[in-house]
Amino acid sequence: GCLLNSIPDPGAAPVKSHRSMDRLKRLCKVLGSNYQERLDKLGIAAGHKEMDEKTSKALEQTIRVLEEAKEARFSKLQALGLKLRDLWKFHNTAPENILEFAETFACIDAESANELTKEKSLSMELISKATEEINTLEASMVAKQKKMYLGKKQKLLKLLEETHMVPADMKFDPKKKVESDFPKAISDLKIMIKQVKVQILERKDIVMRIELLQHAVNNSLSVKTSESKKYVLVYSN
Protein backbone atom coordinates (compact mmCIF):
# COMPACT_ATOMS: atom_id res chain seq x y z
CA GLY A 1 0.00 0.00 0.00
CA CYS A 2 2.84 2.39 0.91
CA LEU A 3 4.59 1.64 -2.36
CA LEU A 4 1.48 2.44 -4.36
CA ASN A 5 1.03 5.75 -2.51
CA SER A 6 4.59 6.80 -3.29
CA ILE A 7 4.12 6.37 -7.03
CA PRO A 8 3.47 9.83 -8.55
CA ASP A 9 0.21 10.33 -10.36
CA PRO A 10 1.11 10.86 -14.02
CA GLY A 11 -1.99 12.99 -14.54
CA ALA A 12 -1.23 15.42 -11.68
CA ALA A 13 1.39 17.55 -13.42
CA PRO A 14 -0.63 18.21 -16.59
CA VAL A 15 -3.69 19.21 -14.53
CA LYS A 16 -1.58 21.60 -12.47
CA SER A 17 0.00 23.20 -15.52
CA HIS A 18 -3.37 23.41 -17.25
CA ARG A 19 -4.88 25.30 -14.30
CA SER A 20 -1.87 27.59 -14.12
CA MET A 21 -2.12 28.39 -17.80
CA ASP A 22 -5.81 29.20 -17.41
CA ARG A 23 -4.90 31.48 -14.54
CA LEU A 24 -2.22 33.13 -16.66
CA LYS A 25 -4.74 33.64 -19.46
CA ARG A 26 -7.24 35.31 -17.11
CA LEU A 27 -4.55 37.59 -15.70
CA CYS A 28 -3.36 38.60 -19.16
CA LYS A 29 -6.94 39.38 -20.16
CA VAL A 30 -7.68 41.66 -17.22
CA LEU A 31 -4.26 43.35 -17.31
CA GLY A 32 -4.30 43.86 -21.06
CA SER A 33 -1.17 41.77 -21.50
CA ASN A 34 -0.50 39.53 -24.50
CA TYR A 35 -1.08 35.93 -23.43
CA GLN A 36 0.67 34.40 -26.43
CA GLU A 37 3.75 36.54 -25.87
CA ARG A 38 3.89 35.33 -22.27
CA LEU A 39 3.74 31.72 -23.43
CA ASP A 40 6.47 32.35 -26.00
CA LYS A 41 8.73 33.88 -23.34
CA LEU A 42 8.20 30.85 -21.14
CA GLY A 43 8.81 28.52 -24.07
CA ILE A 44 5.38 26.94 -23.80
CA ALA A 45 3.65 25.90 -26.99
CA ALA A 46 -0.02 26.90 -27.26
CA GLY A 47 -2.29 24.11 -26.07
CA HIS A 48 0.66 22.21 -24.59
CA LYS A 49 -0.28 21.04 -21.11
CA GLU A 50 2.83 19.19 -20.03
CA MET A 51 6.07 20.95 -19.12
CA ASP A 52 9.26 20.31 -17.22
CA GLU A 53 9.79 21.46 -13.65
CA LYS A 54 11.89 24.49 -14.64
CA THR A 55 9.20 25.79 -17.02
CA SER A 56 6.51 25.08 -14.45
CA LYS A 57 8.38 27.15 -11.84
CA ALA A 58 8.88 29.96 -14.35
CA LEU A 59 5.15 29.89 -15.10
CA GLU A 60 4.28 30.10 -11.40
CA GLN A 61 6.72 32.99 -10.96
CA THR A 62 5.15 34.85 -13.91
CA ILE A 63 1.71 34.34 -12.37
CA ARG A 64 2.94 35.72 -9.03
CA VAL A 65 4.36 38.81 -10.74
CA LEU A 66 1.12 39.38 -12.64
CA GLU A 67 -0.97 38.87 -9.49
CA GLU A 68 1.12 41.55 -7.76
CA ALA A 69 0.69 43.84 -10.77
CA LYS A 70 -3.05 43.18 -10.66
CA GLU A 71 -3.29 44.23 -7.00
CA ALA A 72 -1.06 47.27 -7.52
CA ARG A 73 -3.06 48.46 -10.52
CA PHE A 74 -6.32 47.91 -8.70
CA SER A 75 -5.14 50.13 -5.82
CA LYS A 76 -3.81 52.70 -8.28
CA LEU A 77 -7.05 52.85 -10.26
CA GLN A 78 -9.09 53.11 -7.07
CA ALA A 79 -7.02 56.11 -5.97
CA LEU A 80 -7.24 57.69 -9.43
CA GLY A 81 -10.99 57.09 -9.53
CA LEU A 82 -11.54 58.83 -6.21
CA LYS A 83 -9.40 61.76 -7.31
CA LEU A 84 -11.30 62.01 -10.59
CA ARG A 85 -14.60 61.99 -8.75
CA ASP A 86 -13.54 64.97 -6.62
CA LEU A 87 -12.27 66.88 -9.65
CA TRP A 88 -15.46 66.20 -11.61
CA LYS A 89 -17.48 67.53 -8.69
CA PHE A 90 -15.37 70.68 -8.64
CA HIS A 91 -15.79 71.23 -12.39
CA ASN A 92 -19.44 70.08 -12.58
CA THR A 93 -18.38 67.73 -15.37
CA ALA A 94 -21.10 66.55 -17.74
CA PRO A 95 -22.21 62.90 -17.23
CA GLU A 96 -21.34 61.95 -20.83
CA ASN A 97 -17.69 62.85 -20.17
CA ILE A 98 -17.68 60.80 -16.98
CA LEU A 99 -19.02 57.73 -18.82
CA GLU A 100 -15.70 57.48 -20.67
CA PHE A 101 -14.18 56.37 -17.37
CA ALA A 102 -16.76 53.75 -16.41
CA GLU A 103 -14.03 51.11 -15.95
CA THR A 104 -12.19 53.33 -13.49
CA PHE A 105 -15.40 53.77 -11.52
CA ALA A 106 -15.81 50.00 -11.43
CA CYS A 107 -12.62 49.92 -9.35
CA ILE A 108 -14.07 52.32 -6.78
CA ASP A 109 -17.11 50.13 -6.27
CA ALA A 110 -15.21 46.84 -6.26
CA GLU A 111 -14.09 45.37 -2.95
CA SER A 112 -11.20 43.47 -4.48
CA ALA A 113 -9.30 43.13 -7.74
CA ASN A 114 -10.84 39.68 -8.25
CA GLU A 115 -14.21 41.30 -8.96
CA LEU A 116 -12.80 42.82 -12.13
CA THR A 117 -12.82 40.25 -14.90
CA LYS A 118 -13.48 42.27 -18.05
CA GLU A 119 -10.80 42.60 -20.69
CA LYS A 120 -8.26 45.36 -19.93
CA SER A 121 -10.18 46.41 -16.81
CA LEU A 122 -6.82 46.80 -15.04
CA SER A 123 -4.69 47.80 -18.01
CA MET A 124 -1.91 50.39 -18.06
CA GLU A 125 -3.91 52.08 -20.81
CA LEU A 126 -6.70 52.81 -18.32
CA ILE A 127 -4.23 54.12 -15.74
CA SER A 128 -2.62 56.43 -18.32
CA LYS A 129 -6.01 57.69 -19.48
CA ALA A 130 -7.16 58.46 -15.93
CA THR A 131 -3.83 60.11 -15.06
CA GLU A 132 -4.00 62.31 -18.15
CA GLU A 133 -7.56 63.38 -17.30
CA ILE A 134 -6.49 64.21 -13.74
CA ASN A 135 -3.59 66.35 -14.97
CA THR A 136 -5.91 68.28 -17.30
CA LEU A 137 -8.57 68.80 -14.64
CA GLU A 138 -6.04 69.79 -11.98
CA ALA A 139 -4.50 72.43 -14.25
CA SER A 140 -7.96 73.81 -14.95
CA MET A 141 -8.83 73.71 -11.25
CA VAL A 142 -5.71 75.69 -10.31
CA ALA A 143 -6.61 78.33 -12.91
CA LYS A 144 -10.14 78.60 -11.48
CA GLN A 145 -8.85 78.73 -7.92
CA LYS A 146 -6.36 81.45 -8.83
CA LYS A 147 -9.17 83.51 -10.35
CA MET A 148 -11.26 82.92 -7.23
CA TYR A 149 -8.36 83.96 -5.01
CA LEU A 150 -7.79 87.19 -6.93
CA GLY A 151 -11.50 87.96 -6.71
CA LYS A 152 -11.53 87.47 -2.94
CA LYS A 153 -8.35 89.53 -2.59
CA GLN A 154 -9.93 92.39 -4.54
CA LYS A 155 -13.05 92.18 -2.39
CA LEU A 156 -11.00 92.35 0.81
CA LEU A 157 -8.97 95.34 -0.38
CA LYS A 158 -12.15 97.17 -1.40
CA LEU A 159 -13.76 96.49 1.98
CA LEU A 160 -10.63 97.69 3.78
CA GLU A 161 -10.64 100.88 1.75
CA GLU A 162 -14.32 101.49 2.46
CA THR A 163 -13.71 100.94 6.16
CA HIS A 164 -10.67 103.24 6.21
CA MET A 165 -8.44 100.33 7.14
CA VAL A 166 -5.21 99.12 5.62
CA PRO A 167 -4.17 95.51 4.80
CA ALA A 168 -1.69 95.59 7.69
CA ASP A 169 -4.65 95.88 10.09
CA MET A 170 -5.59 92.35 9.04
CA LYS A 171 -1.97 91.19 8.86
CA PHE A 172 -2.45 90.77 5.14
CA ASP A 173 0.27 91.45 2.61
CA PRO A 174 -1.32 92.16 -0.79
CA LYS A 175 2.11 92.04 -2.46
CA LYS A 176 2.74 88.47 -1.37
CA LYS A 177 2.35 86.15 -4.35
CA VAL A 178 0.34 82.96 -4.04
CA GLU A 179 1.38 80.31 -6.54
CA SER A 180 0.08 77.19 -4.84
CA ASP A 181 -2.34 76.03 -2.14
CA PHE A 182 -5.04 78.39 -3.35
CA PRO A 183 -7.76 76.69 -1.24
CA LYS A 184 -5.86 77.68 1.93
CA ALA A 185 -5.29 81.23 0.66
CA ILE A 186 -8.98 81.56 -0.32
CA SER A 187 -10.04 80.23 3.08
CA ASP A 188 -7.80 82.79 4.83
CA LEU A 189 -9.24 85.61 2.73
CA LYS A 190 -12.80 84.52 3.52
CA ILE A 191 -12.00 84.69 7.24
CA MET A 192 -10.48 88.17 6.82
CA ILE A 193 -13.49 89.38 4.83
CA LYS A 194 -15.78 88.18 7.63
CA GLN A 195 -13.64 89.94 10.20
CA VAL A 196 -13.68 93.18 8.20
CA LYS A 197 -17.47 92.97 7.90
CA VAL A 198 -17.69 92.67 11.68
CA GLN A 199 -15.37 95.66 11.95
CA ILE A 200 -17.62 97.60 9.56
CA LEU A 201 -20.57 97.18 11.91
CA GLU A 202 -18.47 98.04 14.95
CA ARG A 203 -16.81 101.02 13.30
CA LYS A 204 -19.88 102.33 11.49
CA ASP A 205 -20.12 105.38 13.73
CA ILE A 206 -16.40 106.15 13.40
CA VAL A 207 -16.53 105.71 9.63
CA MET A 208 -19.49 108.08 9.37
CA ARG A 209 -17.63 110.72 11.38
CA ILE A 210 -14.50 110.33 9.23
CA GLU A 211 -16.55 110.63 6.06
CA LEU A 212 -18.39 113.70 7.38
CA LEU A 213 -15.09 115.26 8.36
CA GLN A 214 -13.62 114.52 4.94
CA HIS A 215 -16.72 115.97 3.32
CA ALA A 216 -16.43 119.12 5.43
CA VAL A 217 -12.72 119.46 4.64
CA ASN A 218 -13.36 119.00 0.93
CA ASN A 219 -16.16 121.57 0.99
CA SER A 220 -14.00 124.00 2.93
CA LEU A 221 -11.22 123.61 0.39
CA SER A 222 -13.57 124.14 -2.52
CA VAL A 223 -15.02 127.27 -0.86
CA LYS A 224 -11.54 128.65 -0.24
CA THR A 225 -10.55 127.88 -3.81
CA SER A 226 -13.59 129.61 -5.24
CA GLU A 227 -13.04 132.62 -2.95
CA SER A 228 -9.41 132.92 -4.00
CA LYS A 229 -10.46 132.74 -7.65
CA LYS A 230 -13.04 135.47 -7.00
CA TYR A 231 -10.41 137.61 -5.29
CA VAL A 232 -8.05 137.19 -8.23
CA LEU A 233 -10.77 138.19 -10.65
CA VAL A 234 -11.71 141.30 -8.62
CA TYR A 235 -8.08 142.28 -8.22
CA SER A 236 -7.35 141.86 -11.92
CA ASN A 237 -10.33 144.01 -12.82
Tab-separated table of N, CA, C and O in Angstrom, residues 149-225:
chain	number	residue	atom	x	y	z
A	149	TYR	N	-9.220	83.314	-6.010
A	149	TYR	CA	-8.357	83.960	-5.006
A	149	TYR	C	-8.223	85.456	-5.293
A	149	TYR	O	-8.369	86.285	-4.393
A	150	LEU	N	-7.958	85.783	-6.549
A	150	LEU	CA	-7.791	87.193	-6.929
A	150	LEU	C	-9.078	87.984	-6.702
A	150	LEU	O	-9.042	89.149	-6.306
A	151	GLY	N	-10.205	87.327	-6.946
A	151	GLY	CA	-11.504	87.964	-6.714
A	151	GLY	C	-11.723	88.267	-5.236
A	151	GLY	O	-12.171	89.361	-4.872
A	152	LYS	N	-11.390	87.295	-4.390
A	152	LYS	CA	-11.531	87.473	-2.936
A	152	LYS	C	-10.555	88.539	-2.424
A	152	LYS	O	-10.891	89.331	-1.542
A	153	LYS	N	-9.376	88.540	-2.989
A	153	LYS	CA	-8.353	89.526	-2.590
A	153	LYS	C	-8.844	90.942	-2.911
A	153	LYS	O	-8.725	91.855	-2.090
A	154	GLN	N	-9.402	91.088	-4.112
A	154	GLN	CA	-9.926	92.386	-4.542
A	154	GLN	C	-11.070	92.839	-3.636
A	154	GLN	O	-11.167	94.013	-3.268
A	155	LYS	N	-11.909	91.885	-3.268
A	155	LYS	CA	-13.046	92.184	-2.393
A	155	LYS	C	-12.566	92.660	-1.023
A	155	LYS	O	-13.094	93.628	-0.466
A	156	LEU	N	-11.553	91.978	-0.501
A	156	LEU	CA	-10.995	92.347	0.806
A	156	LEU	C	-10.405	93.756	0.767
A	156	LEU	O	-10.682	94.578	1.648
A	157	LEU	N	-9.619	94.029	-0.259
A	157	LEU	CA	-8.973	95.344	-0.378
A	157	LEU	C	-10.010	96.463	-0.503
A	157	LEU	O	-9.842	97.547	0.062
A	158	LYS	N	-11.083	96.172	-1.229
A	158	LYS	CA	-12.153	97.166	-1.398
A	158	LYS	C	-12.849	97.432	-0.066
A	158	LYS	O	-13.125	98.582	0.289
A	159	LEU	N	-13.113	96.359	0.671
A	159	LEU	CA	-13.756	96.494	1.983
A	159	LEU	C	-12.871	97.285	2.949
A	159	LEU	O	-13.358	98.119	3.710
A	160	LEU	N	-11.584	96.989	2.907
A	160	LEU	CA	-10.631	97.690	3.779
A	160	LEU	C	-10.624	99.186	3.470
A	160	LEU	O	-10.610	100.019	4.373
A	161	GLU	N	-10.650	99.473	2.187
A	161	GLU	CA	-10.639	100.875	1.755
A	161	GLU	C	-11.912	101.594	2.220
A	161	GLU	O	-11.858	102.715	2.724
A	162	GLU	N	-13.035	100.905	2.059
A	162	GLU	CA	-14.321	101.489	2.461
A	162	GLU	C	-14.404	101.701	3.971
A	162	GLU	O	-15.133	102.562	4.449
A	163	THR	N	-13.671	100.875	4.699
A	163	THR	CA	-13.707	100.940	6.164
A	163	THR	C	-12.567	101.794	6.722
A	163	THR	O	-12.364	101.842	7.928
A	164	HIS	N	-11.822	102.415	5.824
A	164	HIS	CA	-10.670	103.242	6.210
A	164	HIS	C	-9.645	102.433	7.008
A	164	HIS	O	-9.089	102.897	7.999
A	165	MET	N	-9.449	101.207	6.543
A	165	MET	CA	-8.440	100.333	7.141
A	165	MET	C	-7.380	100.030	6.090
A	165	MET	O	-7.589	100.278	4.898
A	166	VAL	N	-6.283	99.507	6.541
A	166	VAL	CA	-5.211	99.117	5.621
A	166	VAL	C	-4.970	97.613	5.762
A	166	VAL	O	-5.299	97.034	6.803
A	167	PRO	N	-4.411	96.962	4.729
A	167	PRO	CA	-4.172	95.510	4.804
A	167	PRO	C	-3.405	95.068	6.046
A	167	PRO	O	-3.654	93.992	6.585
A	168	ALA	N	-2.496	95.930	6.503
A	168	ALA	CA	-1.692	95.590	7.691
A	168	ALA	C	-2.568	95.378	8.925
A	168	ALA	O	-2.207	94.602	9.822
A	169	ASP	N	-3.721	96.046	8.956
A	169	ASP	CA	-4.649	95.877	10.091
A	169	ASP	C	-5.128	94.433	10.202
A	169	ASP	O	-5.484	93.970	11.286
A	170	MET	N	-5.155	93.749	9.068
A	170	MET	CA	-5.594	92.349	9.036
A	170	MET	C	-4.403	91.395	8.900
A	170	MET	O	-4.577	90.208	8.637
A	171	LYS	N	-3.224	91.961	9.038
A	171	LYS	CA	-1.974	91.187	8.859
A	171	LYS	C	-1.950	90.511	7.484
A	171	LYS	O	-1.568	89.351	7.338
A	172	PHE	N	-2.398	91.278	6.511
A	172	PHE	CA	-2.451	90.770	5.139
A	172	PHE	C	-1.489	91.557	4.268
A	172	PHE	O	-1.481	92.786	4.283
A	173	ASP	N	-0.681	90.813	3.521
A	173	ASP	CA	0.271	91.454	2.613
A	173	ASP	C	-0.214	91.263	1.178
A	173	ASP	O	-0.081	90.174	0.612
A	174	PRO	N	-0.784	92.303	0.573
A	174	PRO	CA	-1.318	92.157	-0.793
A	174	PRO	C	-0.243	91.919	-1.847
A	174	PRO	O	-0.537	91.454	-2.945
A	175	LYS	N	1.009	92.221	-1.500
A	175	LYS	CA	2.106	92.039	-2.464
A	175	LYS	C	2.629	90.600	-2.482
A	175	LYS	O	3.326	90.201	-3.412
A	176	LYS	N	2.276	89.857	-1.456
A	176	LYS	CA	2.744	88.470	-1.371
A	176	LYS	C	2.069	87.622	-2.450
A	176	LYS	O	0.846	87.592	-2.558
A	177	LYS	N	2.889	86.951	-3.243
A	177	LYS	CA	2.350	86.148	-4.350
A	177	LYS	C	1.950	84.760	-3.861
A	177	LYS	O	2.656	84.142	-3.074
A	178	VAL	N	0.818	84.315	-4.343
A	178	VAL	CA	0.344	82.960	-4.037
A	178	VAL	C	0.400	82.155	-5.327
A	178	VAL	O	-0.260	82.491	-6.303
A	179	GLU	N	1.220	81.130	-5.335
A	179	GLU	CA	1.381	80.305	-6.542
A	179	GLU	C	0.818	78.897	-6.363
A	179	GLU	O	0.606	78.172	-7.324
A	180	SER	N	0.628	78.523	-5.111
A	180	SER	CA	0.079	77.185	-4.842
A	180	SER	C	-0.786	77.242	-3.585
A	180	SER	O	-0.852	78.271	-2.920
A	181	ASP	N	-1.434	76.138	-3.284
A	181	ASP	CA	-2.343	76.030	-2.136
A	181	ASP	C	-3.359	77.177	-2.116
A	181	ASP	O	-3.537	77.871	-1.110
A	182	PHE	N	-4.014	77.346	-3.245
A	182	PHE	CA	-5.037	78.386	-3.352
A	182	PHE	C	-6.217	78.157	-2.398
A	182	PHE	O	-6.742	79.121	-1.846
A	183	PRO	N	-6.649	76.895	-2.181
A	183	PRO	CA	-7.761	76.690	-1.241
A	183	PRO	C	-7.482	77.289	0.143
A	183	PRO	O	-8.357	77.895	0.755
A	184	LYS	N	-6.243	77.127	0.611
A	184	LYS	CA	-5.857	77.676	1.927
A	184	LYS	C	-5.884	79.206	1.876
A	184	LYS	O	-6.409	79.864	2.785
A	185	ALA	N	-5.329	79.765	0.807
A	185	ALA	CA	-5.289	81.225	0.657
A	185	ALA	C	-6.703	81.805	0.558
A	185	ALA	O	-6.997	82.850	1.152
A	186	ILE	N	-7.583	81.114	-0.174
A	186	ILE	CA	-8.977	81.559	-0.316
A	186	ILE	C	-9.689	81.493	1.036
A	186	ILE	O	-10.419	82.408	1.416
A	187	SER	N	-9.438	80.411	1.752
A	187	SER	CA	-10.036	80.231	3.076
A	187	SER	C	-9.608	81.352	4.029
A	187	SER	O	-10.429	81.905	4.765
A	188	ASP	N	-8.324	81.698	3.984
A	188	ASP	CA	-7.797	82.789	4.828
A	188	ASP	C	-8.455	84.120	4.483
A	188	ASP	O	-8.807	84.904	5.366
A	189	LEU	N	-8.616	84.360	3.183
A	189	LEU	CA	-9.242	85.614	2.735
A	189	LEU	C	-10.706	85.693	3.176
A	189	LEU	O	-11.183	86.751	3.575
A	190	LYS	N	-11.389	84.566	3.103
A	190	LYS	CA	-12.800	84.525	3.523
A	190	LYS	C	-12.928	84.900	5.003
A	190	LYS	O	-13.845	85.630	5.394
A	191	ILE	N	-11.999	84.384	5.797
A	191	ILE	CA	-11.999	84.693	7.236
A	191	ILE	C	-11.760	86.190	7.445
A	191	ILE	O	-12.442	86.841	8.240
A	192	MET	N	-10.793	86.735	6.712
A	192	MET	CA	-10.478	88.169	6.822
A	192	MET	C	-11.664	89.031	6.404
A	192	MET	O	-11.961	90.037	7.043
A	193	ILE	N	-12.320	88.632	5.322
A	193	ILE	CA	-13.487	89.383	4.829
A	193	ILE	C	-14.586	89.399	5.897
A	193	ILE	O	-15.207	90.433	6.152
A	194	LYS	N	-14.793	88.254	6.545
A	194	LYS	CA	-15.785	88.177	7.629
A	194	LYS	C	-15.408	89.114	8.767
A	194	LYS	O	-16.255	89.817	9.322
A	195	GLN	N	-14.123	89.093	9.108
A	195	GLN	CA	-13.638	89.943	10.202
A	195	GLN	C	-13.807	91.423	9.874
A	195	GLN	O	-14.181	92.223	10.737
A	196	VAL	N	-13.539	91.775	8.626
A	196	VAL	CA	-13.685	93.177	8.199
A	196	VAL	C	-15.155	93.580	8.254
A	196	VAL	O	-15.491	94.694	8.668
A	197	LYS	N	-16.034	92.671	7.860
A	197	LYS	CA	-17.474	92.966	7.902
A	197	LYS	C	-17.947	93.206	9.335
A	197	LYS	O	-18.813	94.051	9.580
A	198	VAL	N	-17.382	92.457	10.256
A	198	VAL	CA	-17.692	92.667	11.679
A	198	VAL	C	-17.184	94.043	12.105
A	198	VAL	O	-17.870	94.792	12.802
A	199	GLN	N	-15.975	94.352	11.639
A	199	GLN	CA	-15.372	95.656	11.946
A	199	GLN	C	-16.215	96.798	11.381
A	199	GLN	O	-16.354	97.846	11.999
A	200	ILE	N	-16.785	96.565	10.200
A	200	ILE	CA	-17.618	97.595	9.556
A	200	ILE	C	-18.787	97.961	10.463
A	200	ILE	O	-19.095	99.135	10.665
A	201	LEU	N	-19.429	96.937	11.019
A	201	LEU	CA	-20.565	97.179	11.913
A	201	LEU	C	-20.120	97.898	13.183
A	201	LEU	O	-20.786	98.809	13.666
A	202	GLU	N	-18.982	97.456	13.708
A	202	GLU	CA	-18.473	98.044	14.950
A	202	GLU	C	-17.972	99.475	14.744
A	202	GLU	O	-18.060	100.313	15.634
A	203	ARG	N	-17.428	99.718	13.565
A	203	ARG	CA	-16.813	101.025	13.300
A	203	ARG	C	-17.721	101.955	12.489
A	203	ARG	O	-17.268	103.000	12.031
A	204	LYS	N	-18.963	101.563	12.332
A	204	LYS	CA	-19.876	102.332	11.487
A	204	LYS	C	-19.925	103.807	11.901
A	204	LYS	O	-19.853	104.710	11.065
A	205	ASP	N	-20.036	104.021	13.203
A	205	ASP	CA	-20.122	105.384	13.729
A	205	ASP	C	-18.844	106.169	13.434
A	205	ASP	O	-18.896	107.321	12.997
A	206	ILE	N	-17.705	105.497	13.650
A	206	ILE	CA	-16.400	106.145	13.403
A	206	ILE	C	-16.261	106.485	11.923
A	206	ILE	O	-15.832	107.581	11.557
A	207	VAL	N	-16.631	105.521	11.080
A	207	VAL	CA	-16.532	105.712	9.628
A	207	VAL	C	-17.387	106.891	9.179
A	207	VAL	O	-16.951	107.720	8.377
A	208	MET	N	-18.596	106.966	9.730
A	208	MET	CA	-19.491	108.076	9.373
A	208	MET	C	-18.863	109.418	9.741
A	208	MET	O	-18.906	110.377	8.978
A	209	ARG	N	-18.262	109.470	10.930
A	209	ARG	CA	-17.628	110.716	11.382
A	209	ARG	C	-16.455	111.096	10.476
A	209	ARG	O	-16.297	112.268	10.134
A	210	ILE	N	-15.657	110.073	10.114
A	210	ILE	CA	-14.501	110.327	9.234
A	210	ILE	C	-14.982	110.858	7.892
A	210	ILE	O	-14.440	111.826	7.357
A	211	GLU	N	-16.029	110.219	7.366
A	211	GLU	CA	-16.548	110.627	6.056
A	211	GLU	C	-17.150	112.036	6.104
A	211	GLU	O	-16.988	112.821	5.172
A	212	LEU	N	-17.833	112.353	7.215
A	212	LEU	CA	-18.394	113.700	7.378
A	212	LEU	C	-17.284	114.741	7.472
A	212	LEU	O	-17.370	115.825	6.893
A	213	LEU	N	-16.238	114.369	8.203
A	213	LEU	CA	-15.090	115.263	8.362
A	213	LEU	C	-14.414	115.504	7.012
A	213	LEU	O	-14.081	116.641	6.662
A	214	GLN	N	-14.234	114.398	6.267
A	214	GLN	CA	-13.617	114.521	4.940
A	214	GLN	C	-14.476	115.394	4.027
A	214	GLN	O	-13.965	116.214	3.267
A	215	HIS	N	-15.772	115.193	4.133
A	215	HIS	CA	-16.715	115.968	3.322
A	215	HIS	C	-16.611	117.457	3.659
A	215	HIS	O	-16.572	118.316	2.774
A	216	ALA	N	-16.537	117.725	4.970
A	216	ALA	CA	-16.426	119.115	5.434
A	216	ALA	C	-15.122	119.743	4.966
A	216	ALA	O	-15.099	120.892	4.507
A	217	VAL	N	-14.044	118.976	5.076
A	217	VAL	CA	-12.725	119.464	4.643
A	217	VAL	C	-12.733	119.744	3.149
A	217	VAL	O	-12.256	120.785	2.696
A	218	ASN	N	-13.295	118.828	2.392
A	218	ASN	CA	-13.361	118.998	0.933
A	218	ASN	C	-14.184	120.221	0.549
A	218	ASN	O	-13.819	120.980	-0.343
A	219	ASN	N	-15.309	120.410	1.255
A	219	ASN	CA	-16.160	121.575	0.993
A	219	ASN	C	-15.446	122.868	1.341
A	219	ASN	O	-15.524	123.857	0.618
A	220	SER	N	-14.744	122.821	2.468
A	220	SER	CA	-13.995	123.997	2.927
A	220	SER	C	-12.935	124.381	1.907
A	220	SER	O	-12.758	125.552	1.582
A	221	LEU	N	-12.266	123.360	1.391
A	221	LEU	CA	-11.217	123.608	0.394
A	221	LEU	C	-11.807	124.191	-0.882
A	221	LEU	O	-11.256	125.110	-1.478
A	222	SER	N	-12.952	123.655	-1.280
A	222	SER	CA	-13.574	124.136	-2.520
A	222	SER	C	-14.070	125.569	-2.354
A	222	SER	O	-13.995	126.376	-3.271
A	223	VAL	N	-14.560	125.897	-1.136
A	223	VAL	CA	-15.017	127.268	-0.855
A	223	VAL	C	-13.840	128.227	-0.912
A	223	VAL	O	-13.895	129.280	-1.536
A	224	LYS	N	-12.747	127.811	-0.256
A	224	LYS	CA	-11.542	128.649	-0.245
A	224	LYS	C	-11.008	128.862	-1.656
A	224	LYS	O	-10.578	129.945	-2.024
A	225	THR	N	-11.053	127.807	-2.431
A	225	THR	CA	-10.552	127.875	-3.811
A	225	THR	C	-11.394	128.839	-4.632
A	225	THR	O	-10.869	129.683	-5.360
